[in-house]
Coordinates of C-alpha atoms in Angstrom, one line a residue:
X230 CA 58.1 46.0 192.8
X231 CA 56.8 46.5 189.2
X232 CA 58.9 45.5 186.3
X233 CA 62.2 47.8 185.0
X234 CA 62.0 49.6 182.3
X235 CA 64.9 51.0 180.0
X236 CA 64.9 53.9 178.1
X237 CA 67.8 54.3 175.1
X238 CA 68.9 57.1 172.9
X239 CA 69.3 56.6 169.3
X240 CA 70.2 59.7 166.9
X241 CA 70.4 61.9 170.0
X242 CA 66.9 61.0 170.3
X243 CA 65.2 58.9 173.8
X244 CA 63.5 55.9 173.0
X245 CA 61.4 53.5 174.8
X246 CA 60.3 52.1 177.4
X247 CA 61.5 48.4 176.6
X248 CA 61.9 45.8 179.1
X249 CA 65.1 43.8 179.7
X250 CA 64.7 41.3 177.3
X251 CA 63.8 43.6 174.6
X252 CA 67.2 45.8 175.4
X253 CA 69.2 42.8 175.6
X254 CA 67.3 41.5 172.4
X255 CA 68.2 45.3 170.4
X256 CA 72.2 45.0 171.7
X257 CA 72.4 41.5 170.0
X258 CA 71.0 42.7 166.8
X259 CA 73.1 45.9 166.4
X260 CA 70.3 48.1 167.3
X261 CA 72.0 48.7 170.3
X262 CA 75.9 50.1 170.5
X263 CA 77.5 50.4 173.4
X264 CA 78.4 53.9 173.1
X265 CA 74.6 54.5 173.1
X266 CA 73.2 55.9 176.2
X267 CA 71.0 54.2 178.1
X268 CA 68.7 54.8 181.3
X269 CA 66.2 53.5 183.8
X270 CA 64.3 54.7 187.1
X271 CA 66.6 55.0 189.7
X272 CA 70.1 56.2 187.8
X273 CA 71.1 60.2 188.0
X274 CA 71.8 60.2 184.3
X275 CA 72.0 58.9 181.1
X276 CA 75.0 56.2 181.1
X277 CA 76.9 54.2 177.7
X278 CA 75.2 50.8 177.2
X279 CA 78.2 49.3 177.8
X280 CA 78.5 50.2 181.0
X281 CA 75.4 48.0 182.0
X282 CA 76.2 44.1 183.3
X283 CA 74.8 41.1 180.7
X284 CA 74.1 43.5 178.3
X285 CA 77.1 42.6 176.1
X286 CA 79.2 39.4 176.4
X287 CA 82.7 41.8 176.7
X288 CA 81.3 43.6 179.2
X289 CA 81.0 41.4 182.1
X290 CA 82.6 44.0 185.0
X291 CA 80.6 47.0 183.9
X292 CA 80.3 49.4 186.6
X293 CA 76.8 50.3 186.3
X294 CA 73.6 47.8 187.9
X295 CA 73.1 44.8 186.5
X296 CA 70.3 44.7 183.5
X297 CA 67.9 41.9 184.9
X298 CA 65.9 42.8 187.7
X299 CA 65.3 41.4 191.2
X300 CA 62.8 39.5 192.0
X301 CA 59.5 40.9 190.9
X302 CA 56.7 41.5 193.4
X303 CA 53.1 40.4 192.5
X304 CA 51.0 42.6 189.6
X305 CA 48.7 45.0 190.8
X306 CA 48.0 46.6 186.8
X307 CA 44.7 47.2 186.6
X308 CA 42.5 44.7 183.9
X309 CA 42.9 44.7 180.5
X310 CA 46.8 45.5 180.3
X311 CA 46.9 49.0 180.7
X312 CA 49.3 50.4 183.0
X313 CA 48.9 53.7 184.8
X314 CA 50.7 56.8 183.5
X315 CA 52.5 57.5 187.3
X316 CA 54.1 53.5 186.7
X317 CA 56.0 55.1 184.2
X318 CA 59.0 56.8 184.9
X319 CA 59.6 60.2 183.8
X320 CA 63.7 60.2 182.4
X321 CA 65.7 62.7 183.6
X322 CA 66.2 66.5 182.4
X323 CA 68.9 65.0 180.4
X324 CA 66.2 63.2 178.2
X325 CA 65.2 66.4 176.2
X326 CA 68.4 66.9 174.7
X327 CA 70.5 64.4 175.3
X328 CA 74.2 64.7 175.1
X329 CA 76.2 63.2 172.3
X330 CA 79.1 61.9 174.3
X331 CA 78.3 60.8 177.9
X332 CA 80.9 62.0 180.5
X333 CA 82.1 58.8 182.0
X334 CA 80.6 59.0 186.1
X335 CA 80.4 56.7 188.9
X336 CA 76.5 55.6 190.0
X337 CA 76.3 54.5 193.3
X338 CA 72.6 52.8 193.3
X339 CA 71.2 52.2 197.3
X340 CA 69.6 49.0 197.9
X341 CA 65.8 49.6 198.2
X342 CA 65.7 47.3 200.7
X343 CA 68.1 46.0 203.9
X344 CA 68.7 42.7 202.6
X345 CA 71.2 42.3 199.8
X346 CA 69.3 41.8 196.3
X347 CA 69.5 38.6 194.3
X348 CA 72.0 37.5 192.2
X349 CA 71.0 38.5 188.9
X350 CA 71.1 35.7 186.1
X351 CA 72.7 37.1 183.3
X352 CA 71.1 37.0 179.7
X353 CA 73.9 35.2 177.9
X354 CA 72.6 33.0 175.1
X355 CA 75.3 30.1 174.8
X356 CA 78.8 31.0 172.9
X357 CA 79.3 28.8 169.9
X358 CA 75.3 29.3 167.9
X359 CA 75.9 30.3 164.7
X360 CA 74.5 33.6 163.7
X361 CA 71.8 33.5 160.5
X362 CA 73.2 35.4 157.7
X363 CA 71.8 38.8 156.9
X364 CA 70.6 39.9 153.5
X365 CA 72.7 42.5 151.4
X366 CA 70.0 45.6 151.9
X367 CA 70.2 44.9 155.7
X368 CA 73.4 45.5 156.0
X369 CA 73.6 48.3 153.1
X370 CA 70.7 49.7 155.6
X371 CA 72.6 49.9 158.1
X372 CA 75.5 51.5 156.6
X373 CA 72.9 54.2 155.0
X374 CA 71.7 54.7 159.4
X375 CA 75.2 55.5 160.2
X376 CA 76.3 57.7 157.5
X377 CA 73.2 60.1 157.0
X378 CA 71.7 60.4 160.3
X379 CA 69.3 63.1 161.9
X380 CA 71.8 65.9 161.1
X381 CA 72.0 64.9 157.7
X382 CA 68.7 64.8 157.0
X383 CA 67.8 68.7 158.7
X384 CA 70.8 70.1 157.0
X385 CA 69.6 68.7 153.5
X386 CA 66.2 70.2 154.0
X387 CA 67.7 73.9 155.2
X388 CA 70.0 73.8 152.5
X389 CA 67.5 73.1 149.6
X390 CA 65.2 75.8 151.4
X391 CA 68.0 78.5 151.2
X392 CA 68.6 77.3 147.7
X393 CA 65.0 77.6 146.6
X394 CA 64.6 81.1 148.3
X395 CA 67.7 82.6 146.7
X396 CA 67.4 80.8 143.3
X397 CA 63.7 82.9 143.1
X398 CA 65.6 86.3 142.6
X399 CA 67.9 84.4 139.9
X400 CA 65.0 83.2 138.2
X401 CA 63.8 86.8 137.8
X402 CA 66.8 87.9 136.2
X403 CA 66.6 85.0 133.7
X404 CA 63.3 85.7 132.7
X405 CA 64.0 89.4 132.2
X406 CA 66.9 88.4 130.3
X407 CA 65.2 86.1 128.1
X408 CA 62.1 88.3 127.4
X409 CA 64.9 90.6 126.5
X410 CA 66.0 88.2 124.0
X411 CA 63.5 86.2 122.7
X412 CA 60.7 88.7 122.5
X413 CA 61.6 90.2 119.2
X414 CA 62.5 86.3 117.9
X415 CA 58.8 85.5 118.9
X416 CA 57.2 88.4 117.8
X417 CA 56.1 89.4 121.1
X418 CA 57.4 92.8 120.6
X419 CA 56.6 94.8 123.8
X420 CA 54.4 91.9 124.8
X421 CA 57.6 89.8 126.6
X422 CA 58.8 92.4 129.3
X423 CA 55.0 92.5 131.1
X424 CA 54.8 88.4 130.6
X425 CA 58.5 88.3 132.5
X426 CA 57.4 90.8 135.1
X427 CA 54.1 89.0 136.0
X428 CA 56.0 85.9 136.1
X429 CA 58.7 87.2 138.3
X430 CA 55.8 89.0 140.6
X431 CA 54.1 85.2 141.0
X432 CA 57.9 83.5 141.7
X433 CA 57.7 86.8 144.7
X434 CA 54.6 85.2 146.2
X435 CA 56.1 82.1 145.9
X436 CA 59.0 82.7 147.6
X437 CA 56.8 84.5 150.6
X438 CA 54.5 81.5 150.9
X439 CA 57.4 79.1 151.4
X440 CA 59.3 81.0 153.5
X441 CA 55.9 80.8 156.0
X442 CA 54.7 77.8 155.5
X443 CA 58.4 76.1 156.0
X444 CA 58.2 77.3 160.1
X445 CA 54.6 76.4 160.3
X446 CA 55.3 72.6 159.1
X447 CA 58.5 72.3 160.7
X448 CA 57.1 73.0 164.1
X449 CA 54.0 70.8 163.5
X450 CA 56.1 68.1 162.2
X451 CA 58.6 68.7 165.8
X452 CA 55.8 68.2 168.0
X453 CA 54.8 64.9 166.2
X454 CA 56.5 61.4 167.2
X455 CA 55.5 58.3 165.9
X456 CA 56.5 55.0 166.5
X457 CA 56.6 51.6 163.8
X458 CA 58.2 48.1 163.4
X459 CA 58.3 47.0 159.8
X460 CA 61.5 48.7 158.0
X461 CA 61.5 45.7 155.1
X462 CA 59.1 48.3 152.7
X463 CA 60.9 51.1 153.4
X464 CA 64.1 49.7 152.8
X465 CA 63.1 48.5 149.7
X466 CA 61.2 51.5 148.8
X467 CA 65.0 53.1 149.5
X468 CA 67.0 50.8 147.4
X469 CA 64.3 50.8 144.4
X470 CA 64.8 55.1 144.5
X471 CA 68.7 54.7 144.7
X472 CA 68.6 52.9 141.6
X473 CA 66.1 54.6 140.1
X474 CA 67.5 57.9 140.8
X475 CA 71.0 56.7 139.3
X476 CA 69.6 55.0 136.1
X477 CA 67.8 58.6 135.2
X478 CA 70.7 60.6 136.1
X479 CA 73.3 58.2 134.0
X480 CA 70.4 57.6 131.2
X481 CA 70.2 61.4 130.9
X482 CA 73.1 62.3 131.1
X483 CA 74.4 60.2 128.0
X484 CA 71.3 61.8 126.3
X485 CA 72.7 65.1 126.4
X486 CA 76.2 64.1 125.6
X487 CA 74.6 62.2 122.1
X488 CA 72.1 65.2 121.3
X489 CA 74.4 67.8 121.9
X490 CA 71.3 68.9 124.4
X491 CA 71.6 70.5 127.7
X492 CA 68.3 69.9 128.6
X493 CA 68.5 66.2 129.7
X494 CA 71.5 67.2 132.1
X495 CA 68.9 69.5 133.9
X496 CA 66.2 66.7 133.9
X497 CA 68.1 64.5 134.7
X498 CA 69.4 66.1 138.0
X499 CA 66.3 67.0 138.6
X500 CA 65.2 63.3 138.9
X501 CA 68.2 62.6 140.8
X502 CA 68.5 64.7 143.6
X503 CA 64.7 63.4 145.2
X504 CA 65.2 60.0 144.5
X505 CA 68.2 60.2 146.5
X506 CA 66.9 62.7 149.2
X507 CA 63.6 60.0 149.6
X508 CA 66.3 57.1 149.5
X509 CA 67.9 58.9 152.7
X510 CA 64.7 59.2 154.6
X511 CA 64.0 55.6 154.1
X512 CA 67.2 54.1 155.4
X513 CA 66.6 56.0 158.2
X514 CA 63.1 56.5 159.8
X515 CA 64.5 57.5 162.8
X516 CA 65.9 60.9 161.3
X517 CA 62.4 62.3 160.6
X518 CA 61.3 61.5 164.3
X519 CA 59.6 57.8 163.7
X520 CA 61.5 55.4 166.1
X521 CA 61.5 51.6 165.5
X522 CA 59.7 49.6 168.4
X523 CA 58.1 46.2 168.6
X524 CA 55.1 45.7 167.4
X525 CA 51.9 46.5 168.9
X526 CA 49.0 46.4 167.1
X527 CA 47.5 46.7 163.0
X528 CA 46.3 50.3 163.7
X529 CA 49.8 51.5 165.8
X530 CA 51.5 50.1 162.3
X531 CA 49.2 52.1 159.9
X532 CA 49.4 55.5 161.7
X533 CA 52.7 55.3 161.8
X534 CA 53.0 54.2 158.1
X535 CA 51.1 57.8 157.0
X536 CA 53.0 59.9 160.0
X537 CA 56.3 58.5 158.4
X538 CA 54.8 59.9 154.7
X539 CA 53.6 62.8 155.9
X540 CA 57.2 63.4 157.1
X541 CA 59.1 62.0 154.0
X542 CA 56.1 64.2 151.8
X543 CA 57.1 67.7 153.2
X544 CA 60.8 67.4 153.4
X545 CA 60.7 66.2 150.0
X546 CA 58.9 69.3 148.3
X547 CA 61.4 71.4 149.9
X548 CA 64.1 69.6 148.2
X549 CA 62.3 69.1 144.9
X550 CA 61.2 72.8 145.1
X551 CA 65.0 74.0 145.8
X552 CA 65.9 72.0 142.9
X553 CA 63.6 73.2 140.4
X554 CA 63.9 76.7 141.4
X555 CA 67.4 76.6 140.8
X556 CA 67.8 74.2 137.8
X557 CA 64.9 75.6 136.0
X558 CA 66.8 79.3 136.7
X559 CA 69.7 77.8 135.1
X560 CA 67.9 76.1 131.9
X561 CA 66.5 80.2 131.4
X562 CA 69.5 81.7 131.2
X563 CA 71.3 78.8 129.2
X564 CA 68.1 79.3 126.6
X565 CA 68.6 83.3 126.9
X566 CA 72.1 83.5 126.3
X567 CA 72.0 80.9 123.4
X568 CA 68.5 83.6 121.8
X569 CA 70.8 86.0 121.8
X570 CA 73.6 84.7 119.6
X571 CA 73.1 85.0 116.1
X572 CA 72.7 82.1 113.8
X573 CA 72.9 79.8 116.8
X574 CA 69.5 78.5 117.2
X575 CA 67.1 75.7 115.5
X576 CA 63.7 76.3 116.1
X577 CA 63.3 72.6 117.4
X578 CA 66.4 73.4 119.4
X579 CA 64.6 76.2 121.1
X580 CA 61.1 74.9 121.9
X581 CA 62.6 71.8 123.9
X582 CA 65.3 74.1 125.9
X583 CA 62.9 76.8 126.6
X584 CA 59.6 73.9 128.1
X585 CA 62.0 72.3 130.1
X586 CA 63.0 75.2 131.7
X587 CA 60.0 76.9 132.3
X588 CA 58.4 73.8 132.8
X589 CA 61.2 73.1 136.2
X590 CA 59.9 76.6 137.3
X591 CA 56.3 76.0 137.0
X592 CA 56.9 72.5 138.2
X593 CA 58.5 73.4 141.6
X594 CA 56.9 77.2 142.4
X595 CA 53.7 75.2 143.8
X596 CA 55.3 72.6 145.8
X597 CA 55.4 74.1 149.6
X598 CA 52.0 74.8 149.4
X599 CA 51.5 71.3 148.1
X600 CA 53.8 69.6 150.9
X601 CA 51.9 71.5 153.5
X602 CA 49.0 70.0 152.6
X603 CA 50.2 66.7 152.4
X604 CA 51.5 66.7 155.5
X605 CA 48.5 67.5 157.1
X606 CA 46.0 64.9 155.0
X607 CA 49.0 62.6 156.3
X608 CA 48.8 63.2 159.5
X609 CA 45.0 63.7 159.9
X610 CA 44.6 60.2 158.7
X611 CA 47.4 58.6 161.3
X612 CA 44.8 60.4 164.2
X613 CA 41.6 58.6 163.0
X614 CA 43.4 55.1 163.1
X615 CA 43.4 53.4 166.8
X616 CA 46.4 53.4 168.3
X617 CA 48.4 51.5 170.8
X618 CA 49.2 53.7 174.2
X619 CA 52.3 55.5 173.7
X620 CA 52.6 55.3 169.8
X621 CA 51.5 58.6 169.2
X622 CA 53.2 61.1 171.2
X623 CA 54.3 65.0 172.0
X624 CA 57.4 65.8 171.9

């Protein structure tokens, strides 16, 4: 009988196929709960972990078949390694969307044969081994995993989308406003109304462009899968942008508060909102649809490397372009109110207000176009690298 394989959900998301001693290998490490779901040819449904014998050491009367298998019958694979597509089994219905809680059910498994299967050895390693010790970002990683998950990540994205989209119309009216106000204090006479109006008509095909090119992306980027098994850059690449996002943002902030300036508050958010969001995606490949799997060969690890940028790049200029959209609406009307007061502004005090916040909206109006394309590049690149069976698939 060929070998058993297990297929496991993480992040509502079905994973594999490993074989025993990789499951058992992922439950000792805490890749594994036992309130994950778990399943394998020959089970109606998708059961907890915990449920399965010598998968965990408190678990020793689980109801559901053992994890070892019987005795295995000699290979017929064909040369080279590969293994047929109909050996693999096909996971249930379930599989697509896969239930967060699992409705506790009895299996009852028939033997496949009259004679009663072997006693299974359990894969216990011996009590009493000390575990190694497990560096600080591992475990700050794994904090991150359970706290901003899947969910987190799309509702991030949607959110800074809807921001983006309605902050558009508020940058009209800011520009209006301050063409209104600083035109005659520039000398631009009639000159600022048609400047606002052509700006406002280019912030309209802005806003049209993202809205399509948002649905296009996000059902590419559903239909890709991609599979790695070095975290250790990306985890540092997520602690370096946590700290790097919170130096700016505190660094700014006190830069505002010394100047009397409200134009390093805005920049300053404005750095820390996509270090954050890029420190999320990090922690947490699994969120953008790139699942952790041992390794398999040099190429398998570099297309999944550019599919797992290509997914970071897109999600990112969606929250960099909601940002900026509505920061850099905010900076206009801060610098259109404060025109419009008499005796109230420098010169020096107006030409750094008034680049930074056109500059956020000139900054962020090109980015869905530009994360588009960088998903694509991304993702072009991941196809022309060789890749181990399985890596790359469809959802």
């Amino acid at each position: 009988m060929p070998q058993i394989e297990w297929f496991y959900a993480k992040n509502d998301q079905p994973c594999g196929p490993v074989s025993p001693v990789e499951l058992k290998k992922f439950a000792e490490e805490g890749e594994l709960r036992e309130e994950d779901l778990v399943w394998r040819e020959g089970m109606v449904e998708w059961v907890p972990a915990g449920k399965i014998k010598g998968l965990f050491e408190a678990n020793g009367n689980g109801e559901e078949p053992p994890l070892a298998q019987p005795e295995v019958a000699p290979d017929d694979s064909p040369a080279g390694g590969e293994v047929p597509a109909q050996a693999i089994p096909d996971p249930p219905m379930a599989a697509a969307e896969l239930p967060v809680q699992a409705t506790p059910v009895t299996i009852a498994v028939e033997p496949r044969q009259p004679k009663p299967a072997p006693q299974a050895t359990p894969l216990l390693e011996p009590k009493g081994e000390p575990r190694p010790l497990r560096h600080p970002l591992d475990a700050l990683g794994d904090m991150a995993r359970r706290g901003f998950d899947a969910r987190f990540v799309y509702s991030t994205v949607v959110l800074f989308q809807t921001s983006g989209q309605i902050g558009i119309f508020l940058a009209i009216v800011a520009l209006l406003f301050l063409a209104g106000a600083a035109g005659p204090s520039l000398g631009l006479g009639a000159l600022g109304f048609p400047l606002a109006l052509g700006a406002a008509l280019v912030l309209l095909l802005v806003q049209h462009l993202s809205r399509h090119v948002y649905r296009v992306v996000e059902r590419l980027d559903c239909n890709v899968q991609a599979s790695l098994c070095a975290t250790g850059p990306l985890d540092n690449m997520a602690a370096a942008m946590t700290i790097a996002g919170l130096l700016g943002l505190m660094g700014l902030s006190g830069l505002a508060m010394a100047t009397s300036a409200a134009w390093p508050a805005f920049v300053g958010l404005a750095v820390f909102v996509p270090c954050q969001f890029t420190a999320v995606v990090a922690w947490n490949p699994r969120a953008v649809g790139v699942n952790v799997v041992p390794p398999a060969s040099p190429g398998s690890e570099a297309s999944g490397q550019f599919s797992f940028l290509g997914k970071l790049l897109w999600r990112l200029s969606v929250v960099v372009y909601g940002t900026g959209i509505v920061l850099g609406s905010i900076a206009t009307l801060n610098v259109a109110v404060h025109v419009g007061l008499p005796d109230e502004v420098e010169p020096y005090w107006f030409g750094a207000e008034l680049f930074v916040a056109l500059g956020l909206l000139a900054t962020a109006a090109p980015l869905p176009g530009l994360g588009y394309v960088a998903f694509l590049v991304c993702e072009y690149l991941g196809e022309l690298l060789p890749t181990a069976p399985n890596h790359r698939t469809r959802r």
